[in-house]
Tab-separated table of C-alpha atoms in Angstrom:
chain	number	residue	atom	x	y	z
A	159	ASP	CA	-22.177	18.623	15.164
A	160	ALA	CA	-22.532	18.280	11.515
A	161	ALA	CA	-19.151	19.714	10.921
A	162	THR	CA	-17.199	17.630	13.150
A	163	LEU	CA	-18.913	14.472	11.807
A	164	ALA	CA	-18.014	15.495	8.247
A	165	ARG	CA	-14.635	15.989	9.254
A	166	GLY	CA	-14.062	12.667	11.140
A	167	GLN	CA	-15.626	11.132	8.129
A	168	TYR	CA	-13.204	12.577	5.938
A	169	LEU	CA	-10.221	11.767	8.063
A	170	ALA	CA	-11.241	8.361	8.299
A	171	ARG	CA	-11.336	7.610	5.038
A	172	LEU	CA	-7.804	8.979	4.456
A	173	GLY	CA	-6.616	6.652	7.183
A	174	ASN	CA	-8.543	3.657	5.505
A	175	CYS	CA	-10.112	2.566	8.836
A	176	THR	CA	-13.358	1.067	7.043
A	177	THR	CA	-11.066	-1.081	4.544
A	178	CYS	CA	-9.019	-2.498	7.252
A	179	HIS	CA	-11.577	-2.893	10.018
A	180	THR	CA	-14.363	-4.644	7.771
A	181	ILE	CA	-14.140	-8.420	6.505
A	182	ARG	CA	-15.182	-9.002	3.051
A	183	GLY	CA	-18.873	-8.958	2.622
A	184	GLY	CA	-19.312	-7.988	6.447
A	185	ALA	CA	-20.662	-5.123	8.048
A	186	PRO	CA	-18.623	-1.962	7.716
A	187	LEU	CA	-16.297	-1.349	11.038
A	188	ALA	CA	-17.385	-4.357	12.454
A	189	GLY	CA	-13.649	-5.672	12.116
A	190	GLY	CA	-12.448	-9.504	11.757
A	191	ARG	CA	-10.275	-9.001	8.673
A	192	PRO	CA	-7.237	-11.013	8.914
A	193	PHE	CA	-3.807	-9.887	8.422
A	194	VAL	CA	-1.379	-12.701	7.652
A	195	THR	CA	2.166	-12.120	9.495
A	196	GLU	CA	5.156	-14.678	9.640
A	197	TRP	CA	3.984	-15.342	13.168
A	198	GLY	CA	0.488	-15.964	12.572
A	199	THR	CA	-2.827	-14.410	11.705
A	200	LEU	CA	-4.165	-11.257	13.541
A	201	TYR	CA	-7.671	-9.750	12.971
A	202	SER	CA	-8.994	-6.384	12.657
A	203	SER	CA	-10.901	-5.064	15.745
A	204	ASN	CA	-14.674	-4.138	15.711
A	205	LEU	CA	-14.845	-0.328	16.049
A	206	THR	CA	-18.374	0.381	16.053
A	207	PRO	CA	-20.275	1.765	18.911
A	208	ASP	CA	-21.538	-1.528	20.224
A	209	ALA	CA	-20.546	-1.403	23.864
A	210	ALA	CA	-19.544	-5.255	24.388
A	211	ALA	CA	-17.837	-5.782	20.658
A	212	GLY	CA	-16.688	-2.368	19.814
A	213	ILE	CA	-15.736	0.774	21.319
A	214	GLY	CA	-19.277	2.073	22.415
A	215	ASP	CA	-18.320	2.516	26.091
A	216	TRP	CA	-14.629	4.025	25.484
A	217	SER	CA	-13.761	7.468	26.599
A	218	PRO	CA	-12.263	9.823	23.928
A	219	ASP	CA	-9.262	9.868	26.007
A	220	GLU	CA	-9.126	5.945	25.743
A	221	PHE	CA	-9.249	6.057	22.031
A	222	ARG	CA	-6.679	8.909	21.756
A	223	HIS	CA	-4.453	6.875	23.854
A	224	ALA	CA	-4.918	3.774	21.662
A	225	MET	CA	-4.626	5.581	18.546
A	226	THR	CA	-1.426	7.737	19.220
A	227	HIS	CA	0.202	5.581	21.782
A	228	GLY	CA	-0.947	2.369	20.418
A	229	VAL	CA	-2.236	0.983	23.940
A	230	SER	CA	-5.648	-0.005	24.633
A	231	ARG	CA	-7.664	-0.802	27.814
A	232	HIS	CA	-6.650	-4.499	26.573
A	233	GLY	CA	-3.043	-3.547	26.439
A	234	ALA	CA	-0.125	-3.045	24.120
A	235	LEU	CA	-1.305	-3.357	20.359
A	236	TYR	CA	0.440	-4.947	17.543
A	237	PRO	CA	2.240	-3.187	15.192
A	238	ALA	CA	0.236	-4.374	12.559
A	239	PHE	CA	-1.727	-1.391	13.978
A	240	PRO	CA	-0.329	1.854	12.491
A	241	PHE	CA	0.092	3.484	15.933
A	242	GLN	CA	3.736	4.480	14.953
A	243	ASN	CA	2.083	6.530	12.306
A	244	PHE	CA	-0.918	7.710	14.221
A	245	GLN	CA	1.455	9.073	16.960
A	246	HIS	CA	1.795	12.208	14.774
A	247	LEU	CA	-2.127	12.947	14.489
A	248	LYS	CA	-3.396	16.288	15.976
A	249	PRO	CA	-5.605	15.310	18.919
A	250	GLU	CA	-8.751	17.171	17.281
A	251	ASP	CA	-8.269	15.053	14.406
A	252	VAL	CA	-8.442	11.740	16.659
A	253	ASP	CA	-11.543	13.137	18.246
A	254	ALA	CA	-13.299	13.773	15.219
A	255	ILE	CA	-12.637	10.230	13.950
A	256	PHE	CA	-13.757	8.947	17.386
A	257	ALA	CA	-16.988	11.173	16.956
A	258	TRP	CA	-17.834	9.766	13.408
A	259	LEU	CA	-17.281	6.213	14.335
A	260	ARG	CA	-19.385	6.732	17.333
A	261	SER	CA	-21.994	7.762	14.987
A	262	GLN	CA	-21.993	4.787	12.906
A	263	PRO	CA	-24.427	1.751	13.338
A	264	ALA	CA	-23.371	-0.583	15.942
A	265	VAL	CA	-22.772	-4.099	15.433
A	266	ALA	CA	-22.687	-6.625	18.319
A	267	THR	CA	-19.865	-9.036	16.397
A	268	PRO	CA	-16.872	-9.691	18.285
A	269	ALA	CA	-13.403	-10.029	16.305
A	270	PRO	CA	-12.069	-13.397	16.071
A	271	ALA	CA	-9.148	-14.246	18.545
A	272	ASN	CA	-5.616	-13.820	16.793
A	273	ARG	CA	-3.985	-16.515	15.851
A	274	LEU	CA	-0.258	-16.037	16.614
A	275	GLU	CA	2.837	-18.441	17.179
A	276	SER	CA	4.876	-18.736	20.396
A	277	LEU	CA	5.800	-15.647	22.102
A	278	ALA	CA	4.087	-13.487	19.652
A	279	GLY	CA	0.757	-14.643	20.960
A	280	TRP	CA	1.526	-13.280	24.509
A	281	ARG	CA	0.281	-9.595	24.362
A	282	PRO	CA	2.621	-8.535	27.369
A	283	ALA	CA	5.572	-9.392	25.112
A	284	MET	CA	4.557	-6.349	23.040
A	285	ILE	CA	5.888	-4.165	26.194
A	286	GLY	CA	9.615	-5.579	25.150
A	287	TRP	CA	9.185	-5.210	21.352
A	288	ARG	CA	8.080	-1.407	22.279
A	289	MET	CA	11.094	-0.627	24.552
A	290	LEU	CA	13.626	-2.524	21.444
A	291	PHE	CA	11.932	-0.863	18.361
A	292	HIS	CA	9.341	1.886	19.171
A	293	ARG	CA	10.288	5.396	20.652
A	294	PRO	CA	7.627	8.142	20.305
A	295	LYS	CA	8.898	11.268	18.558
A	296	PRO	CA	7.337	14.046	16.884
A	297	LEU	CA	7.263	14.548	13.240
A	298	PRO	CA	10.365	16.783	12.275
A	299	ASP	CA	9.620	20.526	12.217
A	300	ASP	CA	10.940	22.459	8.948
A	301	PRO	CA	9.920	25.949	9.400
A	302	ALA	CA	11.737	26.479	5.773
A	303	ARG	CA	8.970	24.313	4.008
A	304	ASP	CA	5.738	25.776	2.844
A	305	ALA	CA	2.073	24.815	4.194
A	306	ASP	CA	1.457	22.212	1.301
A	307	TRP	CA	4.634	20.436	1.952
A	308	GLN	CA	3.883	20.283	5.826
A	309	ARG	CA	0.462	19.057	4.958
A	310	GLY	CA	1.995	16.455	2.820
A	311	GLN	CA	4.151	15.438	5.551
A	312	TYR	CA	1.308	15.061	7.857
A	313	LEU	CA	-0.753	12.853	5.726
A	314	VAL	CA	1.932	10.640	4.320
A	315	GLU	CA	3.854	9.977	7.555
A	316	GLY	CA	0.784	10.383	9.741
A	317	LEU	CA	-2.680	9.725	8.913
A	318	GLY	CA	-2.177	7.917	5.509
A	319	HIS	CA	0.423	5.541	6.667
A	320	CYS	CA	2.145	4.446	3.438
A	321	ALA	CA	5.244	3.329	5.116
A	322	MET	CA	3.062	0.495	6.197
A	323	CYS	CA	3.024	-0.949	3.004
A	324	HIS	CA	5.867	0.883	1.153
A	325	GLY	CA	8.609	0.621	3.923
A	326	GLN	CA	10.979	-2.196	4.659
A	327	ARG	CA	10.616	-4.011	7.916
A	328	GLY	CA	13.388	-4.936	10.068
A	329	ALA	CA	13.892	-7.322	12.951
A	330	TRP	CA	10.546	-8.438	14.368
A	331	GLY	CA	8.430	-6.520	11.902
A	332	SER	CA	9.874	-3.129	13.193
A	333	MET	CA	9.804	-0.319	11.362
A	334	GLU	CA	12.932	1.157	9.842
A	335	PRO	CA	13.178	4.944	9.469
A	336	MET	CA	15.505	5.052	6.792
A	337	LEU	CA	13.931	2.388	4.791
A	338	ARG	CA	10.251	3.486	5.493
A	339	HIS	CA	9.669	4.589	1.852
A	340	ALA	CA	12.212	2.083	0.068
A	341	GLY	CA	9.596	-0.004	-1.268
A	342	GLY	CA	8.808	-3.521	0.321
A	343	ASP	CA	6.765	-6.975	0.089
A	344	ILE	CA	3.233	-6.664	1.610
A	345	PRO	CA	3.156	-9.493	4.112
A	346	GLY	CA	0.448	-12.254	3.319
A	347	GLN	CA	-0.745	-10.489	-0.123
A	348	GLY	CA	1.944	-11.579	-2.507
A	349	TRP	CA	2.373	-8.109	-3.848
A	350	HIS	CA	5.641	-5.792	-3.797
A	351	ALA	CA	4.806	-2.192	-3.029
A	352	PRO	CA	7.282	0.342	-4.673
A	353	ALA	CA	9.571	2.774	-3.385
A	354	LEU	CA	8.160	6.191	-2.883
A	355	ASP	CA	11.085	8.865	-3.095
A	356	ARG	CA	12.434	11.358	-6.012
A	357	ASP	CA	14.319	8.825	-7.539
A	358	ALA	CA	11.729	6.055	-7.807
A	359	LEU	CA	9.130	8.696	-8.853
A	360	ALA	CA	11.369	10.537	-11.463
A	361	ARG	CA	8.873	9.915	-14.329
A	362	TRP	CA	6.044	11.786	-12.076
A	363	THR	CA	4.985	15.476	-11.978
A	364	VAL	CA	3.074	16.826	-9.030
A	365	PRO	CA	-0.331	17.263	-11.231
A	366	ASP	CA	-0.080	13.654	-12.623
A	367	LEU	CA	0.755	12.178	-8.912
A	368	ALA	CA	-1.986	13.981	-7.515
A	369	ASP	CA	-4.481	13.054	-10.364
A	370	TYR	CA	-3.171	9.368	-9.936
A	371	LEU	CA	-4.165	9.412	-6.213
A	372	ARG	CA	-7.663	10.457	-6.701
A	373	THR	CA	-8.565	8.352	-9.696
A	374	GLY	CA	-6.203	5.606	-9.838
A	375	VAL	CA	-5.131	6.243	-13.327
A	376	ALA	CA	-2.198	8.770	-15.204
A	377	PRO	CA	-0.292	8.560	-18.212
A	378	GLN	CA	2.618	6.954	-16.310
A	379	ALA	CA	0.485	4.087	-14.572
A	380	SER	CA	-2.424	2.584	-13.390
A	381	ALA	CA	-3.289	1.439	-9.885
A	382	TYR	CA	-3.914	-2.451	-9.360
A	383	GLY	CA	-3.756	-4.847	-6.364
A	384	PRO	CA	-3.732	-3.114	-2.813
A	385	MET	CA	-3.114	-0.020	-4.221
A	386	ALA	CA	-6.364	0.071	-6.470
A	387	GLU	CA	-8.142	-0.917	-3.186
A	388	VAL	CA	-6.651	1.951	-1.385
A	389	ILE	CA	-7.371	4.291	-4.140
A	390	GLN	CA	-11.066	3.261	-4.394
A	391	SER	CA	-12.060	3.093	-0.667
A	392	SER	CA	-9.666	5.936	0.692
A	393	LEU	CA	-7.507	8.166	-1.568
A	394	GLN	CA	-10.343	8.956	-4.282
A	395	HIS	CA	-11.806	10.929	-1.423
A	396	LEU	CA	-8.800	13.439	-1.062
A	397	THR	CA	-9.371	16.904	-1.832
A	398	GLU	CA	-7.621	18.354	-4.915
A	399	GLU	CA	-5.408	20.361	-2.074
A	400	ASP	CA	-4.526	17.360	-0.015
A	401	ALA	CA	-3.763	15.215	-3.102
A	402	ARG	CA	-1.425	17.916	-4.331
A	403	ALA	CA	0.240	18.148	-1.059
A	404	ILE	CA	0.992	14.557	-0.733
A	405	ALA	CA	2.414	14.584	-4.183
A	406	ILE	CA	4.527	17.622	-3.078
A	407	TYR	CA	6.252	15.746	-0.150
A	408	LEU	CA	6.798	12.349	-2.125
A	409	LEU	CA	8.494	13.916	-4.966
A	410	ASP	CA	10.595	15.988	-2.233
A	411	LEU	CA	11.620	12.819	-0.368
A	412	PRO	CA	15.431	12.054	-0.693
A	413	PRO	CA	16.216	8.628	-2.534
A	414	ALA	CA	15.928	5.555	0.322
A	415	PRO	CA	18.808	3.371	0.351
A	416	ARG	CA	18.212	0.394	-2.256
A	417	MET	CA	18.708	-3.036	-0.717
A	418	THR	CA	20.730	-5.106	-3.483
A	419	ARG	CA	21.133	-8.933	-3.607
A	420	ARG	CA	23.576	-10.637	-5.378
A	421	ALA	CA	22.489	-13.570	-7.422
A	422	ALA	CA	23.906	-16.889	-6.671
A	423	TYR	CA	24.029	-17.890	-10.352
A	424	PRO	CA	24.623	-15.540	-13.695
A	425	VAL	CA	21.426	-13.770	-14.752
A	426	GLU	CA	20.521	-13.414	-18.094
A	427	ARG	CA	19.155	-10.339	-19.519
A	428	ALA	CA	15.485	-10.317	-20.921
A	429	ARG	CA	16.603	-8.546	-23.810
A	430	ASN	CA	18.797	-11.313	-25.204
A	431	LEU	CA	15.514	-13.463	-25.406
A	432	VAL	CA	13.778	-10.952	-27.528
A	433	GLY	CA	13.154	-11.976	-31.164
A	434	VAL	CA	10.730	-12.582	-33.768
A	435	SER	CA	8.968	-15.526	-32.047
A	436	THR	CA	8.383	-13.342	-28.753
A	437	ALA	CA	7.359	-10.349	-30.635
A	438	THR	CA	4.401	-12.235	-32.463
A	439	LEU	CA	3.274	-13.567	-29.198
A	440	TYR	CA	3.171	-9.867	-27.761
A	441	ALA	CA	1.477	-8.375	-30.923
A	442	THR	CA	-1.122	-11.279	-30.626
A	443	HIS	CA	-2.045	-11.014	-26.871
A	444	CYS	CA	-0.740	-7.784	-25.800
A	445	GLY	CA	-0.083	-5.472	-28.871
A	446	ASP	CA	-3.801	-4.328	-29.335
A	447	CYS	CA	-4.111	-2.483	-25.830
A	448	HIS	CA	-0.252	-1.841	-25.229
A	449	GLY	CA	0.939	-0.979	-28.746
A	450	SER	CA	3.723	-2.300	-30.734
A	451	ASP	CA	5.845	0.770	-28.992
A	452	GLY	CA	4.839	-0.485	-25.471
A	453	ARG	CA	3.466	2.914	-24.810
A	454	GLY	CA	-0.130	1.796	-24.276
A	455	ARG	CA	-3.049	4.421	-24.498
A	456	GLU	CA	-2.814	7.365	-21.773
A	457	ARG	CA	-5.011	6.738	-18.646
A	458	VAL	CA	-6.586	3.393	-20.361
A	459	TYR	CA	-3.869	1.098	-20.810
A	460	PRO	CA	-0.771	1.463	-18.774
A	461	PRO	CA	2.547	1.991	-20.759
A	462	LEU	CA	5.168	-1.071	-20.914
A	463	ALA	CA	8.026	0.816	-22.203
A	464	GLY	CA	10.194	2.520	-19.217
A	465	ASN	CA	7.573	1.408	-16.531
A	466	PRO	CA	9.544	0.972	-13.381
A	467	GLN	CA	6.943	-1.981	-12.347
A	468	VAL	CA	7.563	-4.087	-15.382
A	469	VAL	CA	11.470	-3.713	-14.993
A	470	ALA	CA	11.410	-4.174	-11.371
A	471	ALA	CA	14.309	-6.328	-9.764
A	472	ASP	CA	11.301	-8.281	-8.181
A	473	PRO	CA	8.890	-8.742	-10.838
A	474	VAL	CA	6.231	-10.278	-8.715
A	475	ASN	CA	3.548	-7.682	-9.653
A	476	LEU	CA	4.219	-8.075	-13.468
A	477	ILE	CA	3.887	-12.045	-13.245
A	478	ARG	CA	0.733	-11.870	-11.047
A	479	VAL	CA	-1.085	-9.347	-13.244
A	480	THR	CA	-0.266	-11.263	-16.300
A	481	LEU	CA	-1.344	-14.270	-14.695
A	482	PHE	CA	-4.434	-13.547	-12.694
A	483	GLY	CA	-5.428	-10.203	-14.379
A	484	ALA	CA	-6.132	-6.888	-12.504
A	485	ALA	CA	-8.582	-4.067	-12.289
A	486	ALA	CA	-7.706	-0.207	-11.832
A	487	PRO	CA	-10.285	0.994	-8.986
A	488	THR	CA	-13.472	2.542	-10.127
A	489	THR	CA	-13.680	6.217	-8.804
A	490	ALA	CA	-15.421	9.216	-9.552
A	491	GLY	CA	-12.501	10.613	-11.719
A	492	ASN	CA	-12.427	7.124	-13.810
A	493	PRO	CA	-15.984	5.442	-13.261
A	494	ALA	CA	-15.426	3.032	-15.856
A	495	PRO	CA	-11.844	1.841	-15.731
A	496	HIS	CA	-10.557	-0.913	-18.320
A	497	SER	CA	-9.264	-3.897	-16.593
A	498	MET	CA	-6.504	-6.411	-17.569
A	499	PRO	CA	-7.582	-10.256	-18.420
A	500	PRO	CA	-6.115	-13.060	-16.747
A	501	PHE	CA	-3.535	-15.161	-19.183
A	502	VAL	CA	-3.509	-18.201	-16.568
A	503	GLY	CA	-4.818	-21.087	-18.271
A	504	ARG	CA	-4.899	-19.385	-21.953
A	505	LEU	CA	-1.312	-19.659	-22.872
A	506	PRO	CA	1.318	-22.253	-21.809
A	507	ASP	CA	3.989	-21.522	-19.313
A	508	ALA	CA	6.718	-21.040	-22.184
A	509	ASP	CA	4.458	-18.423	-23.850
A	510	LEU	CA	4.072	-16.539	-20.655
A	511	ILE	CA	7.469	-16.318	-20.018
A	512	ALA	CA	8.401	-15.434	-23.434
A	513	ILE	CA	5.866	-12.527	-23.311
A	514	LEU	CA	7.039	-11.508	-19.952
A	515	ASN	CA	10.490	-11.382	-21.081
A	516	HIS	CA	9.736	-9.483	-24.223
A	517	VAL	CA	7.915	-6.647	-22.395
A	518	ARG	CA	11.177	-6.672	-20.135
A	519	GLY	CA	13.757	-6.515	-22.816
A	520	SER	CA	12.319	-4.422	-25.338
A	521	TRP	CA	11.760	-0.800	-25.877
A	522	ASN	CA	15.277	0.329	-24.061
A	523	ASN	CA	13.761	-1.922	-21.035
A	524	ASP	CA	16.672	-3.854	-19.678
A	525	ALA	CA	15.789	-6.370	-16.913
A	526	ALA	CA	16.632	-9.637	-15.930
A	527	ALA	CA	15.177	-12.229	-17.355
A	528	ILE	CA	12.118	-14.113	-15.823
A	529	THR	CA	12.240	-17.800	-14.926
A	530	ALA	CA	9.902	-20.885	-14.752
A	531	GLN	CA	10.638	-21.028	-11.252
A	532	GLN	CA	9.545	-17.339	-10.710
A	533	LEU	CA	6.258	-17.942	-12.347
A	534	GLN	CA	5.613	-20.851	-10.336
A	535	ALA	CA	6.305	-18.820	-7.329
A	536	VAL	CA	3.781	-16.475	-8.041
A	537	ARG	CA	1.217	-19.125	-8.775
A	538	ALA	CA	0.939	-20.196	-5.430
A	539	LEU	CA	0.571	-16.741	-3.834
A	540	PRO	CA	-2.685	-15.796	-2.280
A	541	LEU	CA	-5.152	-14.333	-4.777
A	542	GLU	CA	-6.267	-11.522	-2.593
């Protein structure tokens, strides 16, 4: 019925099904999008109702089993599919998603075969992986929490599968429960997803974070890279109530353990490199948008002063956005976003490094200086 289909569409959007199961420029939900791992490349499956290539002859029970147990009619699924999060979904929500998928146009295009190395390419090996690293368990039930917190937990830990990007992985790609929101590198994409907890999000309020999830901009930051894609294709469709619930839950998460690495050599502070020449470069190329005080322009140009992404221990996001540019997502709440222009090829490396270290060492920012080696390493990353 229409209500079930509408509910299924909403839930599928929040689960970001279309983004992961659509190749760039391809038919929606027909699969084939590559996911690069350290063991090779996985390709998302066809979720359209084609009987041969998709899920057209699947039963609701088969779909429910694949979603919540990570086992399809073809065998155990790889953990690139977030069944460890989807195990928490309510049966009626899974059924609504299945109904909506079955209502979409059928596409008779099979997904490419996975290209995995060694033991990882042998699907039965996933049974051993599950025995070592996956134990199904329900979400913790905390009756002392209100309905908004409970809903936020369901969306973050279940349907939204935030930990797939914002969590740190252990052995063989396993999900580390204590590090599920500690921040981590996104495999194959060359971006770092920041930590999500009340310390990492200390600059945020519930209204600002809820608005950011639906628009991609806030006084504290703008979304770029993979997060911009998630907001544009998925999170902008959140209801106000669900966006608020997610914000309430995230801002209540206890701080995750921070993984620190001791440098093998003395690390120079960026503030030691700030001077007249770096200030001139910054004023010439950055000051018009981000301001001489680094505060930017609210919901238009993100602030650089006090921005956790600017002073992050791993500066990959800052370097990447500076080199290649970036655009905030186009959303109903931000229909004409401003973009960051690319500086690669426009300035010599010495000037780029000087500007990067200026913003990492000015306005009470106090981060480690960026080196030429780090700049070159980011140049070699994939552009998607």
